[in-house]
């Protein structure tokens, strides 16, 4: 991938590290996997280096259904980055089967004006240009 | 713990545009003016605390050199994860109260270029490393805080039945006060209609919900109450201060999305204070975004959670002549973004009775709140010497 860094920066990509890689590797397999403590079962997102409940280091990633509801959202009307064309919807999603987990996303395949708080959504995966897949959500 | 006072405040000029400013010059001018105001020289100062993003403000030892301070027994360059510019004064308070130093200079210098980064200017973003909300958000086109503030407003309307006019009262109020502040960059009045018709950035967040990046610096001199008594200015005592982060702190997925750490911060502050919310004569509350200001009004218990819309009474509560004047310099929305510390320096000038046409009569107690999310900080200052 080439880009003119001064005037045409590439779309920001995930930057997996040893803590977060499990989340992004699962996305590449079209799976939504959330970090879960192997000892107490607590789900965490963003991934943490210790269980935020029991401080265990026994952490893994568990596949979840990818269903959730909109906690909040905003319709972006201003261009904050050349790789994103307004209007687009950013949102925080509460996952149905990963208690306590709220995650950033875009809501895609929807009229932005139709998005509502508490709206049911499900995960989908978007190729952001070079084969990299990221989790996105769409109306359920 | 020793009693601590603010004995001097100072500013550089506050501007937009022009040739690139020198942060070093702006910080030195503000600090020099604060020292003159307090009647101290370099030989009297033994501590410096400053808050910066890194490239927008000179480090403490550079400023030490320019001010002719022979040695620093304590200093700190505080990074951007603290409660904005007030963090410098909070650190100085702790150092002076504990006896680690006698007289400290604090400053916040910020430039328009730094202030624009990640705001409404389209700039190349940093890469997205590490497990935290700010970096993952970039992948989804969420640059800095504007879209996430829009989401807070959306959720507040859902949870509390808030209206857009609630935030509009903050924006309109800012210009009512800045009309009488010669430092302010924006002094032209705006109406509620202007607010509601301003450009939509991240619906429901409008352009007039956002503060104004500027080039400028402000500074304060913080010392013991004993030393302050021998200086020419009226001492403004630091009654209490507190930080607050909230549980599982994070800008986007912390446990309290609407209020961040402000509620915890307010609770701790009032536990430590010799005053109560009913004693507050004026509020100087962070207004990088109008949502933050409303959070602070409620977190500092001026009204109940979700009750701001009734409390503000169409703006009458906070406007000039109101019961609890708010952001009497016009805040960052109108004076310009000096990033939090100017909320303290304005409070000091008000309590000293030196604010001319915008002076709040008989003001004795001011509450200051800074930042939001996982990095809240607050302070009560007063000309009344109470407590220890």
Short mmCIF file of C-alpha atoms in Angstrom, two decimals:
data_model
loop_
_atom_site.label_atom_id
_atom_site.label_comp_id
_atom_site.label_asym_id
_atom_site.label_seq_id
_atom_site.Cartn_x
_atom_site.Cartn_y
_atom_site.Cartn_z
CA UNK A 1 0.00 0.00 0.00
CA UNK A 2 1.31 3.42 -0.90
CA UNK A 3 0.00 6.75 0.25
CA UNK A 4 0.92 10.38 0.18
CA UNK A 5 1.35 10.90 3.90
CA UNK A 6 0.97 14.67 3.70
CA UNK A 7 -2.25 14.88 1.75
CA UNK A 8 -3.79 11.45 1.42
CA UNK A 9 -3.10 9.38 4.52
CA UNK A 10 -4.33 5.78 4.41
CA UNK A 11 -7.32 4.69 6.43
CA UNK A 12 -6.16 3.89 9.96
CA UNK A 13 -5.63 0.17 10.42
CA UNK A 14 -5.70 -1.98 13.52
CA UNK A 15 -2.34 -2.22 15.20
CA UNK A 16 -2.46 -5.56 17.01
CA UNK A 17 -0.07 -6.21 19.88
CA UNK A 18 0.41 -9.17 22.22
CA UNK A 19 -2.70 -8.22 24.22
CA UNK A 20 -5.09 -7.29 21.41
CA UNK A 21 -4.00 -9.66 18.62
CA UNK A 22 -6.60 -12.32 19.50
CA UNK A 23 -9.44 -9.89 18.79
CA UNK A 24 -8.10 -8.82 15.39
CA UNK A 25 -7.03 -12.34 14.34
CA UNK A 26 -10.57 -13.59 15.01
CA UNK A 27 -11.99 -10.72 12.95
CA UNK A 28 -9.81 -11.84 10.07
CA UNK A 29 -11.69 -15.18 10.29
CA UNK A 30 -15.05 -13.32 10.29
CA UNK A 31 -15.55 -14.15 13.94
CA UNK A 32 -16.29 -11.74 16.79
CA UNK A 33 -14.23 -12.94 19.74
CA UNK A 34 -14.11 -11.05 23.03
CA UNK A 35 -11.42 -11.43 25.65
CA UNK A 36 -12.61 -13.53 28.59
CA UNK A 37 -10.96 -14.47 31.87
CA UNK A 38 -10.29 -18.23 32.08
CA UNK A 39 -10.69 -18.13 35.86
CA UNK A 40 -13.68 -15.90 36.68
CA UNK A 41 -15.34 -15.64 33.26
CA UNK A 42 -15.32 -11.83 33.07
CA UNK A 43 -15.53 -10.43 29.53
CA UNK A 44 -13.34 -7.43 28.72
CA UNK A 45 -13.08 -5.01 25.85
CA UNK A 46 -10.72 -3.40 24.99
CA UNK A 47 -8.52 -6.37 25.82
CA UNK A 48 -6.61 -6.04 29.08
CA UNK A 49 -3.27 -7.45 30.18
CA UNK A 50 -4.87 -8.58 33.47
CA UNK A 51 -8.43 -9.58 34.24
CA UNK A 52 -9.98 -6.35 35.49
CA UNK A 53 -12.06 -8.36 37.98
CA UNK A 54 -9.64 -10.96 39.49
CA UNK A 55 -6.27 -9.88 38.02
CA UNK A 56 -5.72 -13.32 36.49
CA UNK A 57 -3.30 -13.67 33.59
CA UNK A 58 -5.26 -16.69 32.33
CA UNK A 59 -6.94 -14.84 29.49
CA UNK A 60 -8.32 -15.97 26.16
CA UNK A 61 -10.76 -14.95 23.45
CA UNK A 62 -14.26 -16.45 23.26
CA UNK A 63 -16.50 -16.37 20.23
CA UNK A 64 -19.75 -14.50 20.83
CA UNK A 65 -22.93 -14.30 18.79
CA UNK A 66 -22.22 -10.84 17.41
CA UNK A 67 -25.66 -9.62 18.41
CA UNK A 68 -26.14 -6.51 20.49
CA UNK A 69 -27.93 -3.19 20.88
CA UNK A 70 -26.96 0.42 20.20
CA UNK A 71 -25.88 2.17 23.44
CA UNK A 72 -25.33 5.48 21.66
CA UNK A 73 -24.35 6.86 18.27
CA UNK A 74 -23.57 10.02 16.35
CA UNK A 75 -23.92 10.88 12.68
CA UNK A 76 -20.58 12.27 11.54
CA UNK A 77 -21.27 15.17 9.18
CA UNK A 78 -17.79 16.69 9.01
CA UNK A 79 -14.72 15.18 7.36
CA UNK A 80 -12.28 14.38 10.14
CA UNK A 81 -10.08 12.18 7.95
CA UNK A 82 -9.77 11.93 4.16
CA UNK A 83 -10.36 8.17 4.24
CA UNK A 84 -13.82 8.58 5.79
CA UNK A 85 -16.56 10.26 3.78
CA UNK A 86 -19.45 11.78 5.72
CA UNK A 87 -22.13 11.11 6.58
CA UNK A 88 -21.28 7.94 8.49
CA UNK A 89 -22.47 6.54 11.79
CA UNK A 90 -20.22 5.84 14.74
CA UNK A 91 -21.70 3.91 17.62
CA UNK A 92 -21.09 2.10 20.88
CA UNK A 93 -22.66 -1.37 21.01
CA UNK A 94 -23.58 -3.37 24.12
CA UNK A 95 -23.15 -7.06 23.26
CA UNK A 96 -26.00 -9.44 24.14
CA UNK A 97 -23.87 -12.35 25.36
CA UNK A 98 -20.75 -10.64 26.74
CA UNK A 99 -21.99 -8.80 29.84
CA UNK A 100 -20.28 -5.49 30.53
CA UNK A 101 -18.75 -5.24 27.07
CA UNK A 102 -19.28 -2.10 25.04
CA UNK A 103 -17.44 -1.66 21.76
CA UNK A 104 -16.80 1.02 19.16
CA UNK A 105 -18.07 0.42 15.66
CA UNK A 106 -19.65 1.93 12.60
CA UNK A 107 -23.22 1.02 11.78
CA UNK A 108 -23.26 0.18 8.09
CA UNK A 109 -25.94 -0.76 5.55
CA UNK A 110 -28.38 1.65 7.16
CA UNK A 111 -29.85 5.10 6.58
CA UNK A 112 -28.05 7.15 9.26
CA UNK A 113 -31.30 8.89 10.14
CA UNK A 114 -32.87 5.52 10.98
CA UNK A 115 -30.39 4.59 13.73
CA UNK A 116 -31.82 4.64 17.25
CA UNK A 117 -30.56 3.94 20.76
CA UNK A 118 -31.46 0.36 21.81
CA UNK A 119 -31.77 -0.71 18.16
CA UNK A 120 -30.83 -4.42 17.71
CA UNK A 121 -27.74 -4.93 15.57
CA UNK A 122 -25.53 -7.80 14.41
CA UNK A 123 -21.89 -8.00 13.45
CA UNK A 124 -20.62 -7.93 9.89
CA UNK A 125 -17.07 -7.68 8.63
CA UNK A 126 -15.71 -4.97 6.35
CA UNK A 127 -12.62 -5.22 4.16
CA UNK A 128 -10.97 -1.85 4.70
CA UNK A 129 -9.01 -1.93 1.49
CA UNK A 130 -6.19 -4.46 1.61
CA UNK A 131 -7.90 -7.59 2.87
CA UNK A 132 -7.88 -6.45 6.48
CA UNK A 133 -11.28 -7.21 8.03
CA UNK A 134 -12.73 -5.20 10.90
CA UNK A 135 -15.93 -5.90 12.85
CA UNK A 136 -18.81 -3.60 11.91
CA UNK A 137 -22.49 -3.71 12.86
CA UNK A 138 -25.70 -3.52 10.84
CA UNK A 139 -29.39 -3.64 11.73
CA UNK A 140 -30.33 -7.12 12.98
CA UNK B 1 -0.54 20.08 55.61
CA UNK B 2 0.19 23.76 55.15
CA UNK B 3 -2.44 26.22 53.96
CA UNK B 4 -1.82 27.22 50.33
CA UNK B 5 -2.76 30.31 48.33
CA UNK B 6 -2.64 31.60 44.78
CA UNK B 7 -0.76 34.90 44.93
CA UNK B 8 -0.45 35.87 41.30
CA UNK B 9 -1.80 35.22 37.85
CA UNK B 10 -0.60 36.23 34.40
CA UNK B 11 -1.35 35.83 30.72
CA UNK B 12 0.35 36.20 27.39
CA UNK B 13 -1.66 37.74 24.57
CA UNK B 14 -4.23 35.33 23.14
CA UNK B 15 -4.31 35.23 19.33
CA UNK B 16 -5.24 33.23 16.27
CA UNK B 17 -3.39 33.03 12.98
CA UNK B 18 -0.31 35.08 12.10
CA UNK B 19 3.19 33.71 11.93
CA UNK B 20 3.82 30.54 13.94
CA UNK B 21 3.99 31.49 17.61
CA UNK B 22 6.83 30.58 19.93
CA UNK B 23 5.45 28.52 22.84
CA UNK B 24 8.62 29.37 24.75
CA UNK B 25 7.91 33.10 24.49
CA UNK B 26 4.20 32.73 25.34
CA UNK B 27 4.92 30.65 28.46
CA UNK B 28 7.67 33.01 29.64
CA UNK B 29 5.50 36.11 29.19
CA UNK B 30 2.63 34.53 31.13
CA UNK B 31 4.92 33.36 33.93
CA UNK B 32 6.71 36.73 34.13
CA UNK B 33 3.35 38.51 34.38
CA UNK B 34 2.19 36.14 37.13
CA UNK B 35 5.40 36.76 39.10
CA UNK B 36 5.04 40.55 38.73
CA UNK B 37 1.41 40.27 39.85
CA UNK B 38 2.51 38.33 42.93
CA UNK B 39 5.49 40.58 43.62
CA UNK B 40 8.02 37.75 43.58
CA UNK B 41 11.34 37.40 41.78
CA UNK B 42 13.15 34.35 40.46
CA UNK B 43 15.04 34.03 43.72
CA UNK B 44 11.73 33.45 45.54
CA UNK B 45 10.64 30.54 43.35
CA UNK B 46 11.73 26.95 43.97
CA UNK B 47 9.19 24.83 42.09
CA UNK B 48 7.66 24.68 38.59
CA UNK B 49 4.78 22.49 37.40
CA UNK B 50 3.52 22.53 33.84
CA UNK B 51 1.09 20.48 31.77
CA UNK B 52 1.56 19.85 28.07
CA UNK B 53 0.95 17.54 25.17
CA UNK B 54 4.69 17.75 24.61
CA UNK B 55 5.30 19.97 21.61
CA UNK B 56 3.01 22.85 22.51
CA UNK B 57 4.64 24.08 25.70
CA UNK B 58 8.23 24.47 26.92
CA UNK B 59 9.56 22.24 29.68
CA UNK B 60 9.92 23.50 33.22
CA UNK B 61 13.68 23.92 33.18
CA UNK B 62 13.54 26.08 30.04
CA UNK B 63 11.14 28.43 31.77
CA UNK B 64 13.29 28.34 34.91
CA UNK B 65 16.25 29.61 32.91
CA UNK B 66 14.29 32.47 31.33
CA UNK B 67 12.88 33.59 34.67
CA UNK B 68 16.24 33.60 36.40
CA UNK B 69 15.28 31.02 39.02
CA UNK B 70 18.53 29.79 40.58
CA UNK B 71 17.40 26.23 41.39
CA UNK B 72 14.28 24.10 41.46
CA UNK B 73 13.86 21.79 44.45
CA UNK B 74 10.82 20.18 42.79
CA UNK B 75 9.47 20.32 39.24
CA UNK B 76 7.28 18.24 36.95
CA UNK B 77 6.41 18.21 33.28
CA UNK B 78 2.94 16.67 33.43
CA UNK B 79 1.66 14.82 30.40
CA UNK B 80 -1.70 14.92 28.67
CA UNK B 81 -3.51 12.23 30.65
CA UNK B 82 -4.04 14.52 33.67
CA UNK B 83 -6.95 16.90 34.28
CA UNK B 84 -5.90 19.50 31.67
CA UNK B 85 -4.06 22.65 32.69
CA UNK B 86 -5.44 22.63 36.22
CA UNK B 87 -3.21 19.57 36.79
CA UNK B 88 -0.23 21.93 37.07
CA UNK B 89 -1.86 23.89 39.91
CA UNK B 90 -3.01 20.67 41.61
CA UNK B 91 0.57 19.37 41.62
CA UNK B 92 1.88 22.69 42.94
CA UNK B 93 -0.73 22.64 45.69
CA UNK B 94 0.44 19.20 46.81
CA UNK B 95 4.08 20.26 46.77
CA UNK B 96 3.54 23.49 48.72
CA UNK B 97 1.07 21.97 51.19
CA UNK B 98 3.45 19.10 51.97
CA UNK B 99 6.49 21.34 52.36
CA UNK B 100 8.35 20.05 49.30
CA UNK B 101 8.66 23.62 48.04
CA UNK B 102 7.76 27.16 49.13
CA UNK B 103 6.69 28.98 45.99
CA UNK B 104 5.81 27.39 42.66
CA UNK B 105 5.10 28.71 39.17
CA UNK B 106 2.50 26.83 37.13
CA UNK B 107 1.65 27.43 33.50
CA UNK B 108 -0.22 26.07 30.51
CA UNK B 109 0.86 27.17 27.07
CA UNK B 110 -0.97 25.94 23.99
CA UNK B 111 -0.84 26.82 20.33
CA UNK B 112 -3.50 26.83 17.68
CA UNK B 113 -1.66 24.12 15.75
CA UNK B 114 -1.62 21.83 18.78
CA UNK B 115 -5.20 22.66 19.58
CA UNK B 116 -6.30 21.83 16.06
CA UNK B 117 -4.73 18.40 16.11
CA UNK B 118 -7.51 15.90 16.18
CA UNK B 119 -10.23 18.51 16.27
CA UNK B 120 -12.15 19.79 13.30
CA UNK B 121 -9.07 20.16 11.12
CA UNK B 122 -8.45 17.12 8.93
CA UNK B 123 -4.94 16.07 9.91
CA UNK B 124 -3.07 12.83 9.35
CA UNK B 125 -3.77 10.71 12.44
CA UNK B 126 -1.22 8.86 14.50
CA UNK B 127 -1.08 5.07 14.12
CA UNK B 128 -3.42 3.08 16.31
CA UNK B 129 -1.32 1.15 18.81
CA UNK B 130 -2.29 -0.45 22.06
CA UNK B 131 -5.45 -1.54 23.79
CA UNK B 132 -7.24 1.68 24.56
CA UNK B 133 -10.33 3.46 23.37
CA UNK B 134 -8.66 6.40 21.71
CA UNK B 135 -6.63 4.21 19.38
CA UNK B 136 -9.27 1.67 18.39
CA UNK B 137 -11.65 4.53 17.70
CA UNK B 138 -9.37 5.70 14.89
CA UNK B 139 -10.12 2.53 12.96
CA UNK B 140 -13.77 3.59 12.92
CA UNK B 141 -13.23 7.18 11.83
CA UNK B 142 -13.50 8.63 15.31
CA UNK B 143 -10.84 11.32 15.41
CA UNK B 144 -10.23 12.74 18.88
CA UNK B 145 -13.26 13.62 20.96
CA UNK B 146 -15.84 15.38 18.80
CA UNK B 147 -17.76 12.29 17.63
CA UNK B 148 -17.61 10.69 21.06
CA UNK B 149 -18.97 13.91 22.61
CA UNK B 150 -21.79 13.73 20.06
CA UNK B 151 -22.55 10.22 21.30
CA UNK B 152 -22.62 11.47 24.90
CA UNK B 153 -25.16 14.12 23.95
CA UNK B 154 -27.32 11.54 22.14
CA UNK B 155 -27.30 9.26 25.19
CA UNK B 156 -28.00 12.14 27.58
CA UNK B 157 -31.11 13.01 25.59
CA UNK B 158 -32.19 9.36 25.88
CA UNK B 159 -31.47 8.98 29.62
CA UNK B 160 -32.56 12.39 30.89
CA UNK B 161 -34.75 13.89 28.20
CA UNK B 162 -32.18 16.63 27.62
CA UNK B 163 -32.80 19.12 24.82
CA UNK B 164 -30.31 20.72 22.44
CA UNK B 165 -31.06 24.05 24.11
CA UNK B 166 -29.41 22.77 27.31
CA UNK B 167 -26.03 22.74 25.59
CA UNK B 168 -26.95 25.89 23.70
CA UNK B 169 -27.24 27.82 26.97
CA UNK B 170 -23.54 27.12 27.63
CA UNK B 171 -22.58 28.45 24.19
CA UNK B 172 -24.76 31.56 24.40
CA UNK B 173 -23.60 32.29 27.97
CA UNK B 174 -19.94 32.23 26.93
CA UNK B 175 -20.36 35.20 24.58
CA UNK B 176 -22.44 37.16 27.08
CA UNK B 177 -19.45 37.13 29.40
CA UNK B 178 -16.69 37.47 26.79
CA UNK B 179 -18.23 40.76 25.61
CA UNK B 180 -16.65 42.27 28.73
CA UNK B 181 -13.34 40.38 28.58
CA UNK B 182 -10.64 42.16 26.60
CA UNK B 183 -8.53 38.98 26.48
CA UNK B 184 -11.27 37.05 24.69
CA UNK B 185 -10.88 36.23 21.00
CA UNK B 186 -14.61 35.83 20.30
CA UNK B 187 -16.68 38.71 21.72
CA UNK B 188 -19.60 38.93 19.31
CA UNK B 189 -22.85 37.72 20.91
CA UNK B 190 -24.50 34.56 19.65
CA UNK B 191 -28.17 33.64 20.03
CA UNK B 192 -29.81 30.27 20.60
CA UNK B 193 -30.81 30.40 16.96
CA UNK B 194 -27.16 30.88 15.98
CA UNK B 195 -26.25 27.86 18.10
CA UNK B 196 -28.93 25.61 16.65
CA UNK B 197 -28.11 26.63 13.08
CA UNK B 198 -24.32 26.30 13.46
CA UNK B 199 -22.66 23.59 11.41
CA UNK B 200 -23.39 20.02 12.46
CA UNK B 201 -20.13 18.14 13.05
CA UNK B 202 -21.22 14.89 14.69
CA UNK B 203 -24.97 15.05 15.06
CA UNK B 204 -26.25 16.11 17.55
CA UNK B 205 -23.00 18.03 18.25
CA UNK B 206 -22.72 21.47 16.58
CA UNK B 207 -19.73 23.68 15.85
CA UNK B 208 -20.72 26.01 18.70
CA UNK B 209 -20.42 23.09 21.15
CA UNK B 210 -16.65 23.23 20.56
CA UNK B 211 -14.04 25.54 22.03
CA UNK B 212 -11.66 27.71 20.02
CA UNK B 213 -8.00 26.75 19.46
CA UNK B 214 -5.74 29.76 20.08
CA UNK B 215 -2.12 30.69 20.72
CA UNK B 216 -1.63 31.70 24.32
CA UNK B 217 -0.50 30.91 27.83
CA UNK B 218 -1.55 31.62 31.37
CA UNK B 219 0.30 31.12 34.63
CA UNK B 220 -0.09 31.35 38.39
CA UNK B 221 2.11 31.70 41.46
CA UNK B 222 1.23 29.27 44.26
CA UNK B 223 2.74 29.62 47.72
CA UNK B 224 2.09 29.17 51.41
CA UNK B 225 -0.63 31.23 53.09
CA UNK B 226 2.07 32.65 55.37
CA UNK B 227 4.15 33.92 52.47
CA UNK B 228 1.04 35.08 50.59
CA UNK B 229 0.13 37.35 53.52
CA UNK B 230 3.34 39.34 52.91
CA UNK B 231 2.72 39.77 49.17
CA UNK B 232 0.82 42.70 47.60
CA UNK B 233 -2.17 40.77 46.22
CA UNK B 234 -5.22 39.51 48.08
CA UNK B 235 -4.52 35.81 48.75
CA UNK B 236 -6.91 33.36 47.15
CA UNK B 237 -6.72 30.21 49.26
CA UNK B 238 -6.98 26.72 47.84
CA UNK B 239 -9.65 25.25 50.10
CA UNK B 240 -9.67 21.76 48.59
CA UNK B 241 -8.95 19.75 45.49
CA UNK B 242 -9.61 16.29 44.14
CA UNK B 243 -9.01 14.07 41.18
CA UNK B 244 -11.52 11.51 39.90
CA UNK B 245 -11.31 8.77 37.30
CA UNK B 246 -14.37 6.55 37.75
CA UNK B 247 -14.20 2.77 37.57
CA UNK B 248 -12.67 0.98 34.58
CA UNK B 249 -11.66 4.42 33.31
CA UNK B 250 -11.58 4.98 29.56
CA UNK B 251 -12.63 7.84 27.28
CA UNK B 252 -15.07 5.66 25.35
CA UNK B 253 -15.86 2.45 27.23
CA UNK B 254 -15.39 3.44 30.87
CA UNK B 255 -18.19 2.50 33.24
CA UNK B 256 -19.71 6.00 33.21
CA UNK B 257 -19.83 7.22 29.62
CA UNK B 258 -21.85 10.37 30.35
CA UNK B 259 -19.93 11.71 33.35
CA UNK B 260 -16.56 9.93 33.34
CA UNK B 261 -14.76 10.62 36.63
CA UNK B 262 -16.52 13.90 37.39
CA UNK B 263 -19.04 12.46 39.87
CA UNK B 264 -16.36 10.71 41.94
CA UNK B 265 -14.28 13.88 41.77
CA UNK B 266 -17.15 16.04 43.04
CA UNK B 267 -17.87 13.67 45.93
CA UNK B 268 -14.25 13.69 47.06
CA UNK B 269 -13.98 17.45 46.65
CA UNK B 270 -16.94 18.22 48.91
CA UNK B 271 -15.75 15.68 51.52
CA UNK B 272 -12.51 17.65 51.70
CA UNK B 273 -13.98 21.14 51.51
CA UNK B 274 -14.99 23.49 54.30
CA UNK B 275 -17.73 24.80 51.99
CA UNK B 276 -20.83 23.26 50.45
CA UNK B 277 -22.36 23.55 46.96
CA UNK B 278 -24.72 26.22 48.35
CA UNK B 279 -21.70 28.43 49.16
CA UNK B 280 -20.48 28.63 45.55
CA UNK B 281 -20.58 32.19 44.18
CA UNK B 282 -19.21 31.38 40.73
CA UNK B 283 -18.36 28.40 38.58
CA UNK B 284 -15.37 28.08 36.27
CA UNK B 285 -15.99 24.76 34.52
CA UNK B 286 -14.14 23.24 31.62
CA UNK B 287 -15.82 23.91 28.31
CA UNK B 288 -13.73 22.23 25.65
CA UNK B 289 -17.15 20.85 24.75
CA UNK B 290 -20.46 22.06 26.19
CA UNK B 291 -21.34 18.53 27.33
CA UNK B 292 -18.38 18.63 29.71
CA UNK B 293 -19.59 21.84 31.35
CA UNK B 294 -23.04 20.39 32.04
CA UNK B 295 -21.44 17.26 33.51
CA UNK B 296 -19.50 19.41 35.95
CA UNK B 297 -22.51 21.47 37.05
CA UNK B 298 -24.27 18.24 38.02
CA UNK B 299 -21.19 16.39 39.33
CA UNK B 300 -20.37 19.31 41.63
CA UNK B 301 -23.93 18.99 42.96
CA UNK B 302 -25.21 22.41 41.94
CA UNK B 303 -28.26 20.42 40.86
CA UNK B 304 -29.21 16.76 40.57
CA UNK B 305 -28.06 14.50 37.74
CA UNK B 306 -30.09 15.28 34.64
CA UNK B 307 -31.55 18.45 36.17
CA UNK B 308 -29.34 21.00 34.42
CA UNK B 309 -32.09 21.99 31.98
CA UNK B 310 -34.37 23.15 34.80
CA UNK B 311 -31.55 24.54 36.92
CA UNK B 312 -30.15 26.78 34.17
CA UNK B 313 -33.55 28.51 33.86
CA UNK B 314 -33.21 29.58 30.25
CA UNK B 315 -29.66 30.79 30.95
CA UNK B 316 -30.65 33.20 33.72
CA UNK B 317 -28.86 31.19 36.44
CA UNK B 318 -25.44 31.43 34.77
CA UNK B 319 -25.58 34.66 32.74
CA UNK B 320 -24.22 38.04 33.95
CA UNK B 321 -26.33 39.02 36.96
CA UNK B 322 -27.32 35.40 37.53
CA UNK B 323 -27.45 33.44 40.75
CA UNK B 324 -24.38 31.28 39.93
CA UNK B 325 -22.35 32.92 37.17
CA UNK B 326 -20.53 30.43 34.94
CA UNK B 327 -17.30 30.91 32.98
CA UNK B 328 -17.10 34.63 33.54
CA UNK B 329 -14.21 35.05 31.08
CA UNK B 330 -16.24 33.47 28.31
CA UNK B 331 -14.50 30.15 28.82
CA UNK B 332 -12.62 28.35 26.12
CA UNK B 333 -15.62 28.74 23.85
CA UNK B 334 -14.99 32.50 23.64
CA UNK B 335 -11.75 33.58 25.37
CA UNK B 336 -9.98 30.69 23.64
CA UNK B 337 -8.59 27.35 24.68
CA UNK B 338 -5.92 27.91 27.31
CA UNK B 339 -6.80 24.36 28.29
CA UNK B 340 -8.19 24.56 31.77
CA UNK B 341 -5.73 26.66 33.75
CA UNK B 342 -7.50 29.87 32.67
CA UNK B 343 -10.56 28.68 34.61
CA UNK B 344 -8.41 29.01 37.75
CA UNK B 345 -6.77 32.32 36.84
CA UNK B 346 -10.17 33.87 36.04
CA UNK B 347 -11.54 32.61 39.37
CA UNK B 348 -8.61 34.25 41.16
CA UNK B 349 -9.20 37.60 39.43
CA UNK B 350 -12.94 37.44 40.24
CA UNK B 351 -12.34 36.65 43.90
CA UNK B 352 -9.86 39.54 44.08
CA UNK B 353 -12.54 41.82 42.65
CA UNK B 354 -10.44 42.85 39.64
CA UNK B 355 -12.73 41.94 36.75
CA UNK B 356 -14.14 45.37 35.95
CA UNK B 357 -17.39 45.30 33.97
CA UNK B 358 -17.79 41.53 34.31
CA UNK B 359 -17.06 41.47 38.06
CA UNK B 360 -19.36 39.20 40.07
CA UNK B 361 -20.33 41.24 43.16
CA UNK B 362 -19.10 39.95 46.53
CA UNK B 363 -17.72 36.69 45.12
CA UNK B 364 -16.00 34.73 47.90
CA UNK B 365 -16.04 31.08 46.79
CA UNK B 366 -15.37 29.64 43.34
CA UNK B 367 -15.57 26.07 42.09
CA UNK B 368 -13.32 24.96 39.24
CA UNK B 369 -13.67 21.72 37.27
CA UNK B 370 -11.31 20.48 34.58
CA UNK B 371 -11.37 17.81 31.89
CA UNK B 372 -13.72 14.82 31.75
CA UNK B 373 -13.67 11.10 31.08
CA UNK B 374 -10.94 9.27 33.00
CA UNK B 375 -9.05 12.43 33.99
CA UNK B 376 -11.25 14.75 36.05
CA UNK B 377 -9.89 17.34 38.49
CA UNK B 378 -11.54 20.04 40.58
CA UNK B 379 -10.69 22.72 43.09
CA UNK B 380 -12.46 25.09 45.49
CA UNK B 381 -10.79 28.48 45.99
CA UNK B 382 -11.80 31.28 48.31
CA UNK B 383 -10.65 34.55 49.79
CA UNK B 384 -11.91 33.23 53.12
CA UNK B 385 -9.20 31.43 55.04
CA UNK B 386 -10.86 28.39 56.54
CA UNK B 387 -9.80 24.93 57.55
CA UNK B 388 -6.23 24.00 58.47
#
